[in-house]
PDB file of C-alpha atoms (C1' of nucleotides) in Angstrom:
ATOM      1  CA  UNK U   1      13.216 -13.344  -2.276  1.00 74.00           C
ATOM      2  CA  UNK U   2      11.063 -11.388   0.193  1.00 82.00           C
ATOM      3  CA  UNK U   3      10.609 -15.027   1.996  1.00 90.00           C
ATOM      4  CA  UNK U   4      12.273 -14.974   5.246  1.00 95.00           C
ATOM      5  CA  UNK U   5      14.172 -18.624   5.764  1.00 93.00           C
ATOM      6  CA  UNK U   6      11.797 -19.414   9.054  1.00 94.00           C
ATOM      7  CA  UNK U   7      13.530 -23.015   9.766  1.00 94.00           C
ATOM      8  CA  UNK U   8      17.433 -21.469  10.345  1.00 94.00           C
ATOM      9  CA  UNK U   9      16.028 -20.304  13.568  1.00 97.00           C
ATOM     10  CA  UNK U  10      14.775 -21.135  16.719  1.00 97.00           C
ATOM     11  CA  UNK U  11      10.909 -20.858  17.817  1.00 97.00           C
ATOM     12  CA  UNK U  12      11.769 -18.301  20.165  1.00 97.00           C
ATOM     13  CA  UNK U  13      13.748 -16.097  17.713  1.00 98.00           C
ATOM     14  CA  UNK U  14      10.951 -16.467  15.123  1.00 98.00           C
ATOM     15  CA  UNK U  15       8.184 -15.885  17.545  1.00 98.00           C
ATOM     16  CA  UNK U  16       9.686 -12.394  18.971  1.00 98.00           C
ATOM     17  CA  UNK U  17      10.327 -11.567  15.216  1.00 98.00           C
ATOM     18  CA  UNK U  18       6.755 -12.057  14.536  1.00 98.00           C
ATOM     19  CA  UNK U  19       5.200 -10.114  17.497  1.00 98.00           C
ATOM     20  CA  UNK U  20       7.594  -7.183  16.722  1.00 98.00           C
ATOM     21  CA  UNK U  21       7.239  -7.179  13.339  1.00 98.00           C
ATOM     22  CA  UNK U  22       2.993  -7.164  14.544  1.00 98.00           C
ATOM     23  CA  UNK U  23       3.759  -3.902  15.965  1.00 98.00           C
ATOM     24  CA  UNK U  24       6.357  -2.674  14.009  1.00 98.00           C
ATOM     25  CA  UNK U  25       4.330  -0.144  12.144  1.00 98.00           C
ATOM     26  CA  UNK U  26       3.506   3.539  13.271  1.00 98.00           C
ATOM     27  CA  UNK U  27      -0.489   3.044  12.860  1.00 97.00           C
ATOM     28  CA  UNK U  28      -0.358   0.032  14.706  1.00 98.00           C
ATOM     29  CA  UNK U  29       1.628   1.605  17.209  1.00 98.00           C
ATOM     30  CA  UNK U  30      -1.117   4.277  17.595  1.00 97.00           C
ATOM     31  CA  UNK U  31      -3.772   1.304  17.344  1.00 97.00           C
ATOM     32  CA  UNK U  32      -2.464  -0.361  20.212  1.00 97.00           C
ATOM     33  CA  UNK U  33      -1.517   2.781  22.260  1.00 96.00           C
ATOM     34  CA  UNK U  34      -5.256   3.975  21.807  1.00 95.00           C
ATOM     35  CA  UNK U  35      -6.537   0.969  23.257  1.00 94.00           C
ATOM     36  CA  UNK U  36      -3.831   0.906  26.166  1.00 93.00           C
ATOM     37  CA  UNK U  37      -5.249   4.745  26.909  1.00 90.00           C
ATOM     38  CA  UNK U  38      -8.965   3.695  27.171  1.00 84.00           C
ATOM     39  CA  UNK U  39      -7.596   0.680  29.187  1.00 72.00           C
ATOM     40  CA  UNK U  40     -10.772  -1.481  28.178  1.00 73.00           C
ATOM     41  CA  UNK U  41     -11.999  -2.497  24.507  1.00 69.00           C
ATOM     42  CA  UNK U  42     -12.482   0.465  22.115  1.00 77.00           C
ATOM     43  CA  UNK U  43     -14.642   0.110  19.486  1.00 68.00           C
ATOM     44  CA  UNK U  44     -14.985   1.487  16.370  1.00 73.00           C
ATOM     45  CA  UNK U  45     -13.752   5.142  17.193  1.00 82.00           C
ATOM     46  CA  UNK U  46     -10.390   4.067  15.846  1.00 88.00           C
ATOM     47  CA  UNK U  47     -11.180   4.949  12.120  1.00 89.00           C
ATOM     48  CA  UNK U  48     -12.043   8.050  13.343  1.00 88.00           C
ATOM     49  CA  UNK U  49      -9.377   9.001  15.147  1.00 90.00           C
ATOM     50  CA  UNK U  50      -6.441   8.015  12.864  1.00 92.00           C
ATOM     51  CA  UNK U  51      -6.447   9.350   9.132  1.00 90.00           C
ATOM     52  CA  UNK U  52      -6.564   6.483   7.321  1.00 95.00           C
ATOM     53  CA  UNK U  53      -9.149   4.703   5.349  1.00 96.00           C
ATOM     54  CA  UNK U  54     -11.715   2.244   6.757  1.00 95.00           C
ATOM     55  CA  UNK U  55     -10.170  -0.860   5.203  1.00 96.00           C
ATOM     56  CA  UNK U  56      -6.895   0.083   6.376  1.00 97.00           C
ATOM     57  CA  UNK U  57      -7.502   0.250   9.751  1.00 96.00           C
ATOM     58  CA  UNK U  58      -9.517  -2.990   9.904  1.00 96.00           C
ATOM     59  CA  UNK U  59      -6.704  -4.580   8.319  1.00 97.00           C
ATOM     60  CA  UNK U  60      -3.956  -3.404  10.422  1.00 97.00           C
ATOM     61  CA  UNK U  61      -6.560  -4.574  13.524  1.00 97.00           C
ATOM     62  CA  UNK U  62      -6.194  -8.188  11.514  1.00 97.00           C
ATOM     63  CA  UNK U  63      -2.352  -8.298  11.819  1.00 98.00           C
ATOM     64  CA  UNK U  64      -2.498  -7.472  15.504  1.00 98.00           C
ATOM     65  CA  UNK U  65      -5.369 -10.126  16.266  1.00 97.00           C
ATOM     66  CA  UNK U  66      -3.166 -12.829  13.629  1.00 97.00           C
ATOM     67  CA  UNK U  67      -0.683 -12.012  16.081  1.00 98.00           C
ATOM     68  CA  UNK U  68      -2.316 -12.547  19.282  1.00 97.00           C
ATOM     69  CA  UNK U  69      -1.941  -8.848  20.626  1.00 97.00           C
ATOM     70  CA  UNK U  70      -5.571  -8.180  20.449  1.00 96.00           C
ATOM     71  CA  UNK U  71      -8.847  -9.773  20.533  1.00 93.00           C
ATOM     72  CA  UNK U  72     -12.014  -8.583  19.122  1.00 91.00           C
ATOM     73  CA  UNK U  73     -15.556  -9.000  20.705  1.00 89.00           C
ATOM     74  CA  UNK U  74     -18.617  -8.738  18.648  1.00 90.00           C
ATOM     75  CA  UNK U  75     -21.134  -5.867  20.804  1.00 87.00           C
ATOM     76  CA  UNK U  76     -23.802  -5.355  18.585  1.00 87.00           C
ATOM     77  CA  UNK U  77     -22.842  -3.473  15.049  1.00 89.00           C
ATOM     78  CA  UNK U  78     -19.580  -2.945  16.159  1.00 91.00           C
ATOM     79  CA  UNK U  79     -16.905  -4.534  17.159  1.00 93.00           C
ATOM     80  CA  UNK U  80     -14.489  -3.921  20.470  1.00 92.00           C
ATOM     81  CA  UNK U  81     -11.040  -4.396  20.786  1.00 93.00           C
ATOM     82  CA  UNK U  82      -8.552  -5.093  23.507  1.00 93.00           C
ATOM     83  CA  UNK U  83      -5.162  -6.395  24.420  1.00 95.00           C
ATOM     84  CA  UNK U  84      -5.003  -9.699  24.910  1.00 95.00           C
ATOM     85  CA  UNK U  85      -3.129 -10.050  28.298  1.00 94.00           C
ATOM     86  CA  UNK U  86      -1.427 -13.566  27.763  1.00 95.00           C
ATOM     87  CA  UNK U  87       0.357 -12.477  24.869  1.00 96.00           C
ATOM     88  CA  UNK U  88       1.125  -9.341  26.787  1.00 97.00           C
ATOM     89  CA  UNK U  89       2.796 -10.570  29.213  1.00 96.00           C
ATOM     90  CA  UNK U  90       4.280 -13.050  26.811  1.00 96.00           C
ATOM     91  CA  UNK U  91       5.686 -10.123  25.054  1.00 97.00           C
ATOM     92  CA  UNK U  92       7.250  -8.088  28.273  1.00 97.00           C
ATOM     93  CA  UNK U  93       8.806 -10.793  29.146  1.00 96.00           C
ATOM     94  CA  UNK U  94      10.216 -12.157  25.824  1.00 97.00           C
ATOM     95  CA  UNK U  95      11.425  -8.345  24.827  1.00 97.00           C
ATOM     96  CA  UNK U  96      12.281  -7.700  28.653  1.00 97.00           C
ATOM     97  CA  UNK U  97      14.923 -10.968  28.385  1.00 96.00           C
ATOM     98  CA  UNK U  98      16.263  -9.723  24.894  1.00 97.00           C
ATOM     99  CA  UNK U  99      16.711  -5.812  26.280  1.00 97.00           C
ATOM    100  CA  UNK U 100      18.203  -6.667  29.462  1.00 96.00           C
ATOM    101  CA  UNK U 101      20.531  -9.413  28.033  1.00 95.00           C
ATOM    102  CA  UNK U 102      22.947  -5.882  27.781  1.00 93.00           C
ATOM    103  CA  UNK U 103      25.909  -5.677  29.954  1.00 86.00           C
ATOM    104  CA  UNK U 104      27.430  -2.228  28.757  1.00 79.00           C
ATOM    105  CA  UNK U 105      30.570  -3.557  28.466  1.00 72.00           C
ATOM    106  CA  UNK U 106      33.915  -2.115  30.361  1.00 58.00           C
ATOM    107  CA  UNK U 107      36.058  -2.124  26.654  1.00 56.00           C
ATOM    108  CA  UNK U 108      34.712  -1.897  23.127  1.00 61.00           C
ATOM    109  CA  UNK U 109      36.610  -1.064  19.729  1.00 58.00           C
TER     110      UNK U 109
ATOM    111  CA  UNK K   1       0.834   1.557  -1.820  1.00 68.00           C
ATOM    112  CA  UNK K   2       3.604  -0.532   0.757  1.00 77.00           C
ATOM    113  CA  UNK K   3       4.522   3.303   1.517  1.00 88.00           C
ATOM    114  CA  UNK K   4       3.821   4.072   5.188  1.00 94.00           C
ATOM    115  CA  UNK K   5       1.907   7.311   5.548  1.00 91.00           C
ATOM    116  CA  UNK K   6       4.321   8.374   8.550  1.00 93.00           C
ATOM    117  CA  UNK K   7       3.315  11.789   8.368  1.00 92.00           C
ATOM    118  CA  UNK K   8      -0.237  10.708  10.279  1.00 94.00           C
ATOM    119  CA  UNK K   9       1.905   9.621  13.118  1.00 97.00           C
ATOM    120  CA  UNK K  10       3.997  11.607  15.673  1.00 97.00           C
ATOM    121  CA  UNK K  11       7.843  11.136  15.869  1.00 97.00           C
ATOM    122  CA  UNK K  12       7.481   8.780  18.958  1.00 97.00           C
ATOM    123  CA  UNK K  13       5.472   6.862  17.015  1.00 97.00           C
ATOM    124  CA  UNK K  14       7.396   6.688  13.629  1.00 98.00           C
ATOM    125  CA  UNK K  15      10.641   6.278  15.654  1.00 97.00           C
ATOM    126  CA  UNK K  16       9.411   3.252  17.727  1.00 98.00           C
ATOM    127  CA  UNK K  17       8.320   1.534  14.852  1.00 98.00           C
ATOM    128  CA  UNK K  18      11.294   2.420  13.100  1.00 98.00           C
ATOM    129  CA  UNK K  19      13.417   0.382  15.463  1.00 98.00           C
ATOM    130  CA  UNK K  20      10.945  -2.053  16.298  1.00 98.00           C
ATOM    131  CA  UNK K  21      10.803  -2.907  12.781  1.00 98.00           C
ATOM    132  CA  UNK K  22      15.013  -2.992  12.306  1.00 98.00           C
ATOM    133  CA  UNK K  23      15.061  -6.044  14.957  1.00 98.00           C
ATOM    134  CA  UNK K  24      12.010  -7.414  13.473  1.00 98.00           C
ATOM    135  CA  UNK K  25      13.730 -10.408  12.133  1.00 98.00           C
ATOM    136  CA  UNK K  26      14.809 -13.879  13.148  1.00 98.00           C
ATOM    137  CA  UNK K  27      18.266 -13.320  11.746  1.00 98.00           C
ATOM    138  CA  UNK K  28      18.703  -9.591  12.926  1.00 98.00           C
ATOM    139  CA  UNK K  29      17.497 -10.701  16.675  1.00 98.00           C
ATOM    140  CA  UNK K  30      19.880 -13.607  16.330  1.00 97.00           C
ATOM    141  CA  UNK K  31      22.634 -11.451  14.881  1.00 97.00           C
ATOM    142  CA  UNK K  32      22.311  -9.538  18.081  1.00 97.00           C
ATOM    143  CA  UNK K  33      21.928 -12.584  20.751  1.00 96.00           C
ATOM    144  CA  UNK K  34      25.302 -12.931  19.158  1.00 95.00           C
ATOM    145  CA  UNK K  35      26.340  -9.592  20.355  1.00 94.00           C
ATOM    146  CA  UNK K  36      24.760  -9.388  23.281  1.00 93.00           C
ATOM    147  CA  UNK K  37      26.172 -13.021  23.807  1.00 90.00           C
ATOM    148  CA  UNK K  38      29.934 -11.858  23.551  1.00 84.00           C
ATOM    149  CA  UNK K  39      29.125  -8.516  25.271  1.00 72.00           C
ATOM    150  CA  UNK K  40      31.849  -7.179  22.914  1.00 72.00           C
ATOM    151  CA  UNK K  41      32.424  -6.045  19.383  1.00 70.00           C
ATOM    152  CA  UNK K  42      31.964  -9.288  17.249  1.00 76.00           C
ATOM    153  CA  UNK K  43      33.784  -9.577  14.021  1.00 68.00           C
ATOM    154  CA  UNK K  44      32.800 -11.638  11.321  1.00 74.00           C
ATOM    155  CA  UNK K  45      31.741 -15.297  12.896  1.00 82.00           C
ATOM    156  CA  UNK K  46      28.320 -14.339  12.238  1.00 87.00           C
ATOM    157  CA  UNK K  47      28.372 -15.418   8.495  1.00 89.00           C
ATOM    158  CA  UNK K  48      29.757 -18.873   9.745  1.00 87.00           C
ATOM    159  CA  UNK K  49      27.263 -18.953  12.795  1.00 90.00           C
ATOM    160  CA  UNK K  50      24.353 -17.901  10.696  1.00 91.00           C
ATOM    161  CA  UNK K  51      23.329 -20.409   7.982  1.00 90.00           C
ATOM    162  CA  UNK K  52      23.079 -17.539   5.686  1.00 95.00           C
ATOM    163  CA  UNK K  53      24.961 -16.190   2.698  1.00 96.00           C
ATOM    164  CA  UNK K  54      27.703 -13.532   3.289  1.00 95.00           C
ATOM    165  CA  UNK K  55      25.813 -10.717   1.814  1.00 96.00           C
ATOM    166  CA  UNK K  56      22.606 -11.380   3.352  1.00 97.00           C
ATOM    167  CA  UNK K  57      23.830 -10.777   6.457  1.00 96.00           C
ATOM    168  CA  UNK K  58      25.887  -7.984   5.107  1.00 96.00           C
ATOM    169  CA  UNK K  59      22.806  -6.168   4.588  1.00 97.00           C
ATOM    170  CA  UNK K  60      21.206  -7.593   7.885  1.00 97.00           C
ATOM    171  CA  UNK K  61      24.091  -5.598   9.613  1.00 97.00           C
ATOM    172  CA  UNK K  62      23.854  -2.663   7.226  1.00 97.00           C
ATOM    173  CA  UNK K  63      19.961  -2.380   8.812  1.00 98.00           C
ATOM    174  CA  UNK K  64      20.993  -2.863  11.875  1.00 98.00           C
ATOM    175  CA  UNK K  65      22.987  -0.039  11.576  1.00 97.00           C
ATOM    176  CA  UNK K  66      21.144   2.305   9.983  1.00 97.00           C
ATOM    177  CA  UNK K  67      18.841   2.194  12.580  1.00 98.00           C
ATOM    178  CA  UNK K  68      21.177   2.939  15.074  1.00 97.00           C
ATOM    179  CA  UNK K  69      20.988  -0.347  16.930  1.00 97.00           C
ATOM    180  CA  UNK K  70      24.716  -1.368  16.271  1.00 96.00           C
ATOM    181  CA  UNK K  71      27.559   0.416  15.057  1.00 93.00           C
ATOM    182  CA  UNK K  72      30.955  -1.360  13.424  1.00 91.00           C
ATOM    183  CA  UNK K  73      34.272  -0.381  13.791  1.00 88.00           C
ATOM    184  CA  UNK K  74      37.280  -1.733  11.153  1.00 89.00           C
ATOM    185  CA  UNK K  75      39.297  -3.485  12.891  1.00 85.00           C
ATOM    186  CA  UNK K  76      42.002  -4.244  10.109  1.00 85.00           C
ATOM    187  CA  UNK K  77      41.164  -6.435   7.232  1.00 87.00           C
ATOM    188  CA  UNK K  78      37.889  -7.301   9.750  1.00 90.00           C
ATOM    189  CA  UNK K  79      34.956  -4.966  11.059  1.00 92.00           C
ATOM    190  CA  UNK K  80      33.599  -5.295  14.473  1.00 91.00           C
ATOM    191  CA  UNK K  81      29.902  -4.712  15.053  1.00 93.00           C
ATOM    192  CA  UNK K  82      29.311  -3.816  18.607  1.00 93.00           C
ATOM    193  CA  UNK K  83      25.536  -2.750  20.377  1.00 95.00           C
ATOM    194  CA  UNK K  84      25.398   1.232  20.187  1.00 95.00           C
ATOM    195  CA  UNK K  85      24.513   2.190  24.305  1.00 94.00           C
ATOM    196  CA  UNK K  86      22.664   4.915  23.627  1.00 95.00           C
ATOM    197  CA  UNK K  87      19.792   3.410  21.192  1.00 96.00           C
ATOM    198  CA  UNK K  88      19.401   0.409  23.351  1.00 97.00           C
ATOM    199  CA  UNK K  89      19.046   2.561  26.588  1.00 96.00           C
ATOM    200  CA  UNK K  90      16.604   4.875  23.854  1.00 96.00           C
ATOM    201  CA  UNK K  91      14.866   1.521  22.866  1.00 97.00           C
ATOM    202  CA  UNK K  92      14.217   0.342  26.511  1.00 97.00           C
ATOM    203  CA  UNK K  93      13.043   3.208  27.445  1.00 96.00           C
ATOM    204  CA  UNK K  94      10.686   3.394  24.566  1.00 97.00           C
ATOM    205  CA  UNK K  95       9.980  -0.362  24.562  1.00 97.00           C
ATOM    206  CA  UNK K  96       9.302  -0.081  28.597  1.00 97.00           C
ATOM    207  CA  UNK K  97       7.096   3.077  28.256  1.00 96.00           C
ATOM    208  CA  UNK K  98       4.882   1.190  25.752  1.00 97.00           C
ATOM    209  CA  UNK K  99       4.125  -2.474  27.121  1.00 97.00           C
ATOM    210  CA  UNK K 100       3.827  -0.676  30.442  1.00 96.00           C
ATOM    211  CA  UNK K 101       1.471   1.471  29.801  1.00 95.00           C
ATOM    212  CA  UNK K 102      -0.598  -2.187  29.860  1.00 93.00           C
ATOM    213  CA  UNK K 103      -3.022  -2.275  33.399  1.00 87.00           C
ATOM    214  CA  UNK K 104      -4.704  -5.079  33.798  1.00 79.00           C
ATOM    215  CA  UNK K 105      -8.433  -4.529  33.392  1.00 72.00           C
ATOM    216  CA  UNK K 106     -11.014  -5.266  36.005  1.00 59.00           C
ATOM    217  CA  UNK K 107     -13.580  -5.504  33.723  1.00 56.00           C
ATOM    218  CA  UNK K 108     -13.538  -6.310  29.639  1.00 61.00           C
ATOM    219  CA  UNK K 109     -15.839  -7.255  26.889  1.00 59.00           C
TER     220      UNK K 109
ATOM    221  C1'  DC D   1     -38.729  -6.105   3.680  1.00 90.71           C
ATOM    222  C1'  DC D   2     -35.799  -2.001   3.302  1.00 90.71           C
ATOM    223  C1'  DT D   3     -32.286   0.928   4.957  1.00 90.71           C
ATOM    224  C1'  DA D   4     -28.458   2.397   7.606  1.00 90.71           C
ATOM    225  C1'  DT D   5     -24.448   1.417  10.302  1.00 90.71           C
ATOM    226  C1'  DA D   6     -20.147  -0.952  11.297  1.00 90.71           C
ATOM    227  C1'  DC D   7     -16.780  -3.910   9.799  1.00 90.71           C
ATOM    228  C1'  DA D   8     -14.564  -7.329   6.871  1.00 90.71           C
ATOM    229  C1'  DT D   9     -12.879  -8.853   2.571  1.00 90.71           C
ATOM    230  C1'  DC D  10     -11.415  -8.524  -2.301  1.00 90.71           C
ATOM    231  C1'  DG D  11      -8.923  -6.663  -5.914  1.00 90.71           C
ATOM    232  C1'  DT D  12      -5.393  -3.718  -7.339  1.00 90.71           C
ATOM    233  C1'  DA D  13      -1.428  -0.510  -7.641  1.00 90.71           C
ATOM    234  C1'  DT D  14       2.750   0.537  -5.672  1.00 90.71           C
ATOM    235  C1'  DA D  15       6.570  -0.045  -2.890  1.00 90.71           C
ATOM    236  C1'  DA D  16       9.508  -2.400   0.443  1.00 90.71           C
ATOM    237  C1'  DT D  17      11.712  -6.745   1.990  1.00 90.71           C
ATOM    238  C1'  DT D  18      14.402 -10.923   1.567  1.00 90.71           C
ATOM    239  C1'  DG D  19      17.974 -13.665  -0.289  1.00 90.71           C
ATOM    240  C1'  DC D  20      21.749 -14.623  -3.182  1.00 90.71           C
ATOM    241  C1'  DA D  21      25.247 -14.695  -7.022  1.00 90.71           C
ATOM    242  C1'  DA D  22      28.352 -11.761  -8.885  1.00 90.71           C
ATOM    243  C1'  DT D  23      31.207  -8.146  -8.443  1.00 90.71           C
ATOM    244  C1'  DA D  24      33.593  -4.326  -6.172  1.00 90.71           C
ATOM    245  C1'  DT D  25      36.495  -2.585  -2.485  1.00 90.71           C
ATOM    246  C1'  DA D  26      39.924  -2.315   1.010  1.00 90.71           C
ATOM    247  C1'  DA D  27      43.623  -4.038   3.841  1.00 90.71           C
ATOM    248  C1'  DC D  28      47.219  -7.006   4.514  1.00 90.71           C
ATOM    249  C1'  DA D  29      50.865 -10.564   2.998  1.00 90.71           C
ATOM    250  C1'  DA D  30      54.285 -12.446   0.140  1.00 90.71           C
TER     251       DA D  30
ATOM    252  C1'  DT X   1      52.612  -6.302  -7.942  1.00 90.71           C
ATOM    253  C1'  DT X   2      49.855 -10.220  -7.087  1.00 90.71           C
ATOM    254  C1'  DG X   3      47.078 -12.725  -4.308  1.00 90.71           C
ATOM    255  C1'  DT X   4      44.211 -13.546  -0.224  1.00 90.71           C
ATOM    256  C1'  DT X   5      40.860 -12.374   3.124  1.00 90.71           C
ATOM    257  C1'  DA X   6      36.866  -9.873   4.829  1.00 90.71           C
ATOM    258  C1'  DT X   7      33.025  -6.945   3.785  1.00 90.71           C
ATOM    259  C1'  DA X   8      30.222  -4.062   1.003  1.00 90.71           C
ATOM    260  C1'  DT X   9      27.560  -3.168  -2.978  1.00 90.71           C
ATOM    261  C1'  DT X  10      24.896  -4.179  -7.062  1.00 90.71           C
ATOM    262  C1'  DG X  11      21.469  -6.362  -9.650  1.00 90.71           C
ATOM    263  C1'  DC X  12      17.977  -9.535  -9.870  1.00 90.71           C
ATOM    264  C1'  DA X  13      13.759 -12.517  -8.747  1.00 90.71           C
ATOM    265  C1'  DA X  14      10.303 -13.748  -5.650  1.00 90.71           C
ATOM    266  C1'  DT X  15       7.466 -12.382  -1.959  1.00 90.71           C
ATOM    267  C1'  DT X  16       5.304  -9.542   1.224  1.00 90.71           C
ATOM    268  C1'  DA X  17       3.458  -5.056   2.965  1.00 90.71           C
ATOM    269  C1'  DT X  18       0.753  -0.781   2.587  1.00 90.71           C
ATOM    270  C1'  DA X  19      -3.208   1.719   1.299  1.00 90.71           C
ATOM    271  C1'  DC X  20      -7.644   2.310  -0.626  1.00 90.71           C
ATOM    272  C1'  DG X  21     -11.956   1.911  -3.505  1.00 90.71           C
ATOM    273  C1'  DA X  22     -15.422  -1.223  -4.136  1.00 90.71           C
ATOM    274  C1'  DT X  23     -18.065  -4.644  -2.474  1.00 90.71           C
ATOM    275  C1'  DG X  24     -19.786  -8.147   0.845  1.00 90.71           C
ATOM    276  C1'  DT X  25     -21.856  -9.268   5.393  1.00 90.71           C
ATOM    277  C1'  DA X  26     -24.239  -8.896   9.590  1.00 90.71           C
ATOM    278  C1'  DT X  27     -26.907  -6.467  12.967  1.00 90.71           C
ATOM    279  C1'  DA X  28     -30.286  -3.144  14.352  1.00 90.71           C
ATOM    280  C1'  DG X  29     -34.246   0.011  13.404  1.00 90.71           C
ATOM    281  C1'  DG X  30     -37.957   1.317  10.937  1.00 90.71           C
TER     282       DG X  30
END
DNA sequence: CCTATACATCGTATAATTGCAATATAACAA
DNA sequence: TTGTTATATTGCAATTATACGATGTATAGG
C-alpha cells in the first residue's frame, strides 16, 4: 500500500529507518557531503553545483531539515545550511551500534 | 518523475544511497537485528517474529538481497538468509567515511 | 515603489514503494 | 502420486517519492 506499518516496530527501529531513508538518496548524499567539505553553512551555491532544478534542490534540503540532519539560518537573501550536530552524533552512534552489532561468524551455510 | 537522475551523481554516491536506501526500513533493519542477533544464517522465524505477512517479508528479503546486504542459502525445504561479509565491511567503510567526514565547527551561522 | 535575487511552495506527471491475497514452485514425506 | 511445508512470484490498490515549471514570498538595492 506504499504505507509502511510504523506501530509493528520499535522507536528506535523506526527512527534509524527514517534518518537513513533522509539520506538515502544520491543528491542528498552530495547535499550533505558538500556541506561536510565547506565544514560551516553553505549557502545557496548548492543549486549551482548539482544539476538539478531549483525546486528540487530546495526540496531535497526540506527532507534533510524534516529529518533533523540540517538546519537552515536565514543571512540576508539567502539562506545557509549546516549539519545539525545533535542529530549527528545521534546518527554515528545509532548506525555505529547497528554496523558493529556483526560478529563474522566462525560457521555459516 | 520518482526516477532518480543517478547519472548527476558519481558511483560512490549512487552506491551509498543504494544501500542506504535497502536498510531504510523498520522491517528490513529489524529483519537484520534478527540476523545479526543469531550471528548465523536464520531460516524462516522471521515471518513468525515479524507481525507481517509471508510475502511481505519475502520481498523485504528479496531487497535485502539484491542489494547485496544478505545472501540465502536453501537449506532443504527451508532457506537460510545469512549477512554477506563483504557488503557490510563495504557499507562500514562507506557509512564510516561519510558521518566522519563530520568536524565539529568552531564557528557557525 | 519597482526590480532583482534567493528560496520556498504548489501543482502535476511519472515512477517507485509497501503490503497482501492468491497463486506458483520446490523439496520432502507418506 | 498426493499432500504438506516453506518460499517465491504475481497482480493489485494505496501511498509516497522524484523532478520540474510556475508561482509565491521575503529581503535588499535602486
Amino acid at each position: 500500500m506504499g504505507l509502511t506499518k510504523t506501530e509493528m516496530f520499535t522507536a528506535e527501529q523506526n527512527q534509524l529507518a527514517q534518518l537513513l531513508k533522509a539520506m538515502a538518496h544520491p543528491a542528498r548524499i552530495a547535499i550533505l557531503q558538500r556541506i561536510l567539505l565547506s565544514n560551516t553553512c553553505i549557502c545557496g551555491d548548492l543549486v549551482d553545483e548539482l544539476g538539478l532544478a531549483q525546486a528540487t534542490i530546495s526540496q531535497h534540503l526540506k527532507e534533510l531539515k524534516n529529518a533533523g540532519i540540517i538546519q537552515g539560518n536565514i543571512e540576508g537573501v539567502s539562506v545557509c545550511y549546516c549539519i545539525n550536530p545533535e542529530t549527528w552524533v545521534l546518527l554515528e552512534e545509532r548506525i555505529g551500534g547497528f554496523l558493529g552489532a556483526y560478529k563474522a561468524p566462525s560457521s555459516c551455510c
